[in-house]
């Protein structure tokens, strides 16, 4: 829940920061700062950056490409063409995709309760989007690109689940940010807007928001997220993604004065029920 709350606030933060920075430059700077934060956390815990073999480096580079680089680029590009309502609903398909892919690649049992939990959570997200006044249009290229963003994120989660057998979440995230960050920086360097001097002369508050987005939402939260995948598996951990638009809506209402209606409350109840239904077998074991 901590991860979803910080990611929900991060949506508001990024929306605010896009008014001050180019999107590609913003993505690169966030990951570079997050990489520095993860490095500091490792050193503060007197840990060492693990040395990886050739096979492990390949897996880390793949995870960095999928989770850090491809997901960010596809999500930003897709949301430029798609509506917010469509984009939110497509992102909420993550639990269903995770369950299906985990069953396909890791032979995890696709139980009726897990499918029902994912569908109930998706219903709740749909109610939230409808209650916020979003309009549902025909799918187009933007929707397809957002779906690719969700798909690569879920595939990256599968890679993380495999990597968790080889290394700890901190070391895993460090290498992922190193690989994906280099890709994002290269992308930003090829974007002409990154060289606009006025973009880098922001006042102090946008820099504070940027530090929160990078250090807390992208650094600390992703450490917790990777640990959650290692413990629960991607199919169960992904059920919590249904909370992302819920927290995003609540923080938008708090900071952007958007109204919260009874429809939103009903959607929240569906998300609560879906998360409980999909995770109740895990709770019974613990």
GROMACS .gro file of C-alpha atoms in nm:
model
  286
    1UNK     CA    1   0.000   0.000   0.000
    2UNK     CA    2   0.291   0.234   0.073
    3UNK     CA    3   0.418   0.183  -0.281
    4UNK     CA    4   0.079   0.252  -0.439
    5UNK     CA    5   0.031   0.566  -0.224
    6UNK     CA    6   0.370   0.707  -0.323
    7UNK     CA    7   0.313   0.616  -0.687
    8UNK     CA    8  -0.033   0.777  -0.674
    9UNK     CA    9   0.116   1.100  -0.541
   10UNK     CA   10   0.389   1.063  -0.801
   11UNK     CA   11   0.128   1.090  -1.078
   12UNK     CA   12   0.030   1.433  -0.947
   13UNK     CA   13   0.398   1.525  -0.906
   14UNK     CA   14   0.490   1.428  -1.260
   15UNK     CA   15   0.187   1.611  -1.400
   16UNK     CA   16   0.308   1.921  -1.215
   17UNK     CA   17   0.668   1.878  -1.330
   18UNK     CA   18   0.574   1.841  -1.698
   19UNK     CA   19   0.475   2.207  -1.683
   20UNK     CA   20   0.838   2.292  -1.607
   21UNK     CA   21   1.049   2.031  -1.788
   22UNK     CA   22   1.058   1.839  -2.113
   23UNK     CA   23   0.910   1.493  -2.064
   24UNK     CA   24   1.213   1.299  -2.187
   25UNK     CA   25   1.454   1.511  -1.984
   26UNK     CA   26   1.229   1.471  -1.679
   27UNK     CA   27   1.230   1.092  -1.710
   28UNK     CA   28   1.608   1.083  -1.741
   29UNK     CA   29   1.674   1.320  -1.448
   30UNK     CA   30   1.433   1.128  -1.222
   31UNK     CA   31   1.607   0.798  -1.287
   32UNK     CA   32   1.956   0.946  -1.246
   33UNK     CA   33   1.859   1.090  -0.906
   34UNK     CA   34   1.686   0.764  -0.811
   35UNK     CA   35   2.000   0.574  -0.907
   36UNK     CA   36   2.207   0.800  -0.679
   37UNK     CA   37   1.953   0.747  -0.397
   38UNK     CA   38   1.967   0.367  -0.430
   39UNK     CA   39   2.348   0.382  -0.431
   40UNK     CA   40   2.341   0.588  -0.109
   41UNK     CA   41   2.098   0.342   0.056
   42UNK     CA   42   2.323   0.048  -0.031
   43UNK     CA   43   2.630   0.224   0.107
   44UNK     CA   44   2.443   0.338   0.420
   45UNK     CA   45   2.357  -0.023   0.492
   46UNK     CA   46   2.724  -0.110   0.443
   47UNK     CA   47   2.628  -0.323   0.151
   48UNK     CA   48   2.827  -0.394  -0.161
   49UNK     CA   49   2.724  -0.372  -0.522
   50UNK     CA   50   2.718  -0.739  -0.621
   51UNK     CA   51   2.928  -0.854  -0.910
   52UNK     CA   52   2.726  -1.024  -1.176
   53UNK     CA   53   2.810  -1.291  -1.426
   54UNK     CA   54   2.744  -1.256  -1.795
   55UNK     CA   55   2.406  -1.430  -1.779
   56UNK     CA   56   2.293  -1.217  -1.484
   57UNK     CA   57   2.399  -0.898  -1.663
   58UNK     CA   58   2.181  -0.996  -1.957
   59UNK     CA   59   1.877  -1.041  -1.731
   60UNK     CA   60   1.943  -0.710  -1.551
   61UNK     CA   61   1.983  -0.524  -1.879
   62UNK     CA   62   1.655  -0.676  -2.000
   63UNK     CA   63   1.473  -0.571  -1.680
   64UNK     CA   64   1.619  -0.220  -1.704
   65UNK     CA   65   1.507  -0.192  -2.065
   66UNK     CA   66   1.154  -0.314  -1.992
   67UNK     CA   67   1.073  -0.161  -1.651
   68UNK     CA   68   1.280   0.158  -1.659
   69UNK     CA   69   1.321   0.261  -2.023
   70UNK     CA   70   1.052   0.105  -2.244
   71UNK     CA   71   0.772   0.146  -1.989
   72UNK     CA   72   0.845   0.515  -1.933
   73UNK     CA   73   0.882   0.600  -2.302
   74UNK     CA   74   0.573   0.404  -2.411
   75UNK     CA   75   0.356   0.538  -2.128
   76UNK     CA   76   0.445   0.902  -2.197
   77UNK     CA   77   0.405   0.860  -2.573
   78UNK     CA   78   0.075   0.675  -2.541
   79UNK     CA   79  -0.086   0.919  -2.300
   80UNK     CA   80  -0.011   1.202  -2.541
   81UNK     CA   81  -0.248   1.038  -2.791
   82UNK     CA   82  -0.495   0.856  -2.563
   83UNK     CA   83  -0.747   0.999  -2.319
   84UNK     CA   84  -0.677   0.983  -1.947
   85UNK     CA   85  -0.984   0.762  -1.898
   86UNK     CA   86  -0.874   0.508  -2.155
   87UNK     CA   87  -0.516   0.517  -2.030
   88UNK     CA   88  -0.619   0.455  -1.670
   89UNK     CA   89  -0.836   0.158  -1.761
   90UNK     CA   90  -0.566   0.006  -1.979
   91UNK     CA   91  -0.312   0.041  -1.697
   92UNK     CA   92  -0.555  -0.138  -1.468
   93UNK     CA   93  -0.530  -0.451  -1.686
   94UNK     CA   94  -0.190  -0.515  -1.526
   95UNK     CA   95  -0.320  -0.770  -1.269
   96UNK     CA   96  -0.496  -0.974  -1.537
   97UNK     CA   97  -0.193  -0.967  -1.765
   98UNK     CA   98   0.033  -1.059  -1.473
   99UNK     CA   99  -0.183  -1.356  -1.376
  100UNK     CA  100  -0.199  -1.483  -1.734
  101UNK     CA  101   0.173  -1.442  -1.803
  102UNK     CA  102   0.274  -1.588  -1.466
  103UNK     CA  103   0.054  -1.890  -1.540
  104UNK     CA  104   0.215  -1.918  -1.884
  105UNK     CA  105   0.582  -1.876  -1.787
  106UNK     CA  106   0.595  -1.983  -1.422
  107UNK     CA  107   0.305  -2.230  -1.423
  108UNK     CA  108   0.137  -2.047  -1.138
  109UNK     CA  109  -0.215  -2.173  -1.080
  110UNK     CA  110  -0.473  -1.942  -1.235
  111UNK     CA  111  -0.742  -1.981  -0.969
  112UNK     CA  112  -1.098  -1.852  -1.011
  113UNK     CA  113  -1.057  -1.630  -0.702
  114UNK     CA  114  -0.749  -1.464  -0.850
  115UNK     CA  115  -0.925  -1.397  -1.179
  116UNK     CA  116  -1.235  -1.272  -0.996
  117UNK     CA  117  -1.020  -1.043  -0.779
  118UNK     CA  118  -0.852  -0.891  -1.084
  119UNK     CA  119  -1.186  -0.841  -1.261
  120UNK     CA  120  -1.347  -0.687  -0.952
  121UNK     CA  121  -1.054  -0.449  -0.913
  122UNK     CA  122  -1.080  -0.357  -1.281
  123UNK     CA  123  -1.450  -0.284  -1.231
  124UNK     CA  124  -1.363  -0.053  -0.941
  125UNK     CA  125  -1.108   0.133  -1.151
  126UNK     CA  126  -1.365   0.171  -1.428
  127UNK     CA  127  -1.612   0.322  -1.182
  128UNK     CA  128  -1.347   0.566  -1.060
  129UNK     CA  129  -1.270   0.679  -1.415
  130UNK     CA  130  -1.642   0.714  -1.496
  131UNK     CA  131  -1.700   0.908  -1.175
  132UNK     CA  132  -1.419   1.149  -1.258
  133UNK     CA  133  -1.593   1.248  -1.580
  134UNK     CA  134  -1.366   1.055  -1.815
  135UNK     CA  135  -1.506   0.979  -2.158
  136UNK     CA  136  -1.462   0.639  -2.317
  137UNK     CA  137  -1.373   0.671  -2.684
  138UNK     CA  138  -1.271   0.428  -2.952
  139UNK     CA  139  -0.931   0.276  -2.904
  140UNK     CA  140  -0.658   0.410  -3.129
  141UNK     CA  141  -0.283   0.423  -3.155
  142UNK     CA  142  -0.253   0.596  -2.819
  143UNK     CA  143  -0.445   0.319  -2.645
  144UNK     CA  144  -0.232   0.058  -2.819
  145UNK     CA  145   0.089   0.226  -2.703
  146UNK     CA  146  -0.037   0.253  -2.344
  147UNK     CA  147  -0.118  -0.118  -2.358
  148UNK     CA  148   0.240  -0.182  -2.474
  149UNK     CA  149   0.360   0.020  -2.172
  150UNK     CA  150   0.157  -0.203  -1.938
  151UNK     CA  151   0.272  -0.518  -2.118
  152UNK     CA  152   0.643  -0.433  -2.095
  153UNK     CA  153   0.602  -0.341  -1.727
  154UNK     CA  154   0.439  -0.678  -1.655
  155UNK     CA  155   0.705  -0.862  -1.857
  156UNK     CA  156   0.968  -0.673  -1.661
  157UNK     CA  157   0.801  -0.794  -1.342
  158UNK     CA  158   0.839  -1.152  -1.464
  159UNK     CA  159   1.209  -1.088  -1.521
  160UNK     CA  160   1.239  -0.937  -1.171
  161UNK     CA  161   1.071  -1.244  -1.024
  162UNK     CA  162   1.331  -1.463  -1.196
  163UNK     CA  163   1.618  -1.235  -1.092
  164UNK     CA  164   1.503  -1.242  -0.728
  165UNK     CA  165   1.635  -1.598  -0.710
  166UNK     CA  166   1.984  -1.469  -0.794
  167UNK     CA  167   2.022  -1.139  -0.604
  168UNK     CA  168   1.868  -0.909  -0.343
  169UNK     CA  169   1.619  -0.632  -0.436
  170UNK     CA  170   1.865  -0.349  -0.370
  171UNK     CA  171   2.136  -0.482  -0.596
  172UNK     CA  172   1.877  -0.574  -0.856
  173UNK     CA  173   1.731  -0.224  -0.861
  174UNK     CA  174   2.077  -0.065  -0.874
  175UNK     CA  175   2.167  -0.249  -1.194
  176UNK     CA  176   1.820  -0.192  -1.342
  177UNK     CA  177   1.849   0.183  -1.289
  178UNK     CA  178   2.202   0.182  -1.425
  179UNK     CA  179   2.097   0.008  -1.748
  180UNK     CA  180   1.762   0.183  -1.795
  181UNK     CA  181   1.900   0.520  -1.683
  182UNK     CA  182   2.174   0.511  -1.946
  183UNK     CA  183   1.909   0.440  -2.209
  184UNK     CA  184   1.689   0.728  -2.090
  185UNK     CA  185   1.983   0.970  -2.075
  186UNK     CA  186   2.080   0.875  -2.431
  187UNK     CA  187   1.719   0.933  -2.538
  188UNK     CA  188   1.708   1.271  -2.365
  189UNK     CA  189   2.037   1.376  -2.526
  190UNK     CA  190   1.877   1.315  -2.864
  191UNK     CA  191   1.578   1.535  -2.771
  192UNK     CA  192   1.632   1.902  -2.872
  193UNK     CA  193   1.410   2.030  -2.588
  194UNK     CA  194   1.661   1.895  -2.335
  195UNK     CA  195   1.899   2.174  -2.434
  196UNK     CA  196   1.656   2.454  -2.346
  197UNK     CA  197   1.842   2.647  -2.076
  198UNK     CA  198   1.521   2.796  -1.933
  199UNK     CA  199   1.395   2.450  -1.842
  200UNK     CA  200   1.680   2.400  -1.596
  201UNK     CA  201   1.630   2.737  -1.421
  202UNK     CA  202   1.329   2.631  -1.215
  203UNK     CA  203   1.242   2.777  -0.876
  204UNK     CA  204   1.312   2.576  -0.561
  205UNK     CA  205   0.967   2.411  -0.527
  206UNK     CA  206   0.972   2.213  -0.855
  207UNK     CA  207   1.313   2.080  -0.753
  208UNK     CA  208   1.165   1.964  -0.418
  209UNK     CA  209   0.884   1.786  -0.604
  210UNK     CA  210   1.141   1.635  -0.840
  211UNK     CA  211   1.345   1.504  -0.546
  212UNK     CA  212   1.034   1.343  -0.395
  213UNK     CA  213   0.945   1.184  -0.728
  214UNK     CA  214   1.296   1.048  -0.778
  215UNK     CA  215   1.409   0.951  -0.427
  216UNK     CA  216   1.084   0.832  -0.266
  217UNK     CA  217   0.854   0.732  -0.552
  218UNK     CA  218   1.121   0.592  -0.784
  219UNK     CA  219   1.393   0.491  -0.538
  220UNK     CA  220   1.256   0.370  -0.204
  221UNK     CA  221   0.920   0.256  -0.342
  222UNK     CA  222   1.076   0.045  -0.616
  223UNK     CA  223   1.298  -0.128  -0.361
  224UNK     CA  224   0.983  -0.223  -0.170
  225UNK     CA  225   0.806  -0.321  -0.494
  226UNK     CA  226   1.087  -0.553  -0.606
  227UNK     CA  227   1.091  -0.712  -0.260
  228UNK     CA  228   0.714  -0.762  -0.286
  229UNK     CA  229   0.748  -0.935  -0.623
  230UNK     CA  230   1.019  -1.161  -0.481
  231UNK     CA  231   0.792  -1.257  -0.190
  232UNK     CA  232   0.447  -1.274  -0.351
  233UNK     CA  233   0.521  -1.327  -0.719
  234UNK     CA  234   0.425  -1.083  -0.994
  235UNK     CA  235   0.067  -1.212  -1.034
  236UNK     CA  236  -0.025  -1.148  -0.668
  237UNK     CA  237   0.181  -0.830  -0.624
  238UNK     CA  238   0.022  -0.680  -0.937
  239UNK     CA  239  -0.322  -0.687  -0.770
  240UNK     CA  240  -0.210  -0.387  -0.567
  241UNK     CA  241  -0.169  -0.189  -0.892
  242UNK     CA  242  -0.548  -0.144  -0.883
  243UNK     CA  243  -0.487   0.098  -0.596
  244UNK     CA  244  -0.271   0.326  -0.814
  245UNK     CA  245  -0.556   0.520  -0.982
  246UNK     CA  246  -0.744   0.529  -0.650
  247UNK     CA  247  -0.458   0.703  -0.472
  248UNK     CA  248  -0.397   0.916  -0.779
  249UNK     CA  249  -0.757   1.035  -0.766
  250UNK     CA  250  -0.743   1.109  -0.393
  251UNK     CA  251  -0.422   1.312  -0.423
  252UNK     CA  252  -0.558   1.492  -0.730
  253UNK     CA  253  -0.864   1.588  -0.525
  254UNK     CA  254  -0.639   1.706  -0.242
  255UNK     CA  255  -0.391   1.906  -0.448
  256UNK     CA  256  -0.589   1.987  -0.764
  257UNK     CA  257  -0.935   2.043  -0.607
  258UNK     CA  258  -1.103   1.766  -0.808
  259UNK     CA  259  -1.433   1.638  -0.664
  260UNK     CA  260  -1.470   1.289  -0.510
  261UNK     CA  261  -1.819   1.146  -0.575
  262UNK     CA  262  -2.013   0.846  -0.436
  263UNK     CA  263  -1.914   0.661  -0.754
  264UNK     CA  264  -1.552   0.694  -0.647
  265UNK     CA  265  -1.636   0.548  -0.306
  266UNK     CA  266  -1.810   0.251  -0.472
  267UNK     CA  267  -1.508   0.201  -0.696
  268UNK     CA  268  -1.281   0.206  -0.393
  269UNK     CA  269  -1.494  -0.068  -0.234
  270UNK     CA  270  -1.457  -0.283  -0.546
  271UNK     CA  271  -1.080  -0.237  -0.541
  272UNK     CA  272  -1.069  -0.331  -0.173
  273UNK     CA  273  -1.275  -0.642  -0.242
  274UNK     CA  274  -1.071  -0.739  -0.546
  275UNK     CA  275  -0.741  -0.705  -0.362
  276UNK     CA  276  -0.869  -0.913  -0.068
  277UNK     CA  277  -1.017  -1.178  -0.298
  278UNK     CA  278  -0.699  -1.216  -0.499
  279UNK     CA  279  -0.470  -1.230  -0.194
  280UNK     CA  280  -0.676  -1.424   0.061
  281UNK     CA  281  -0.495  -1.754  -0.003
  282UNK     CA  282  -0.163  -1.579   0.061
  283UNK     CA  283  -0.297  -1.438   0.389
  284UNK     CA  284  -0.414  -1.784   0.495
  285UNK     CA  285  -0.061  -1.918   0.462
  286UNK     CA  286   0.103  -1.637   0.660
   0.00000   0.00000   0.00000
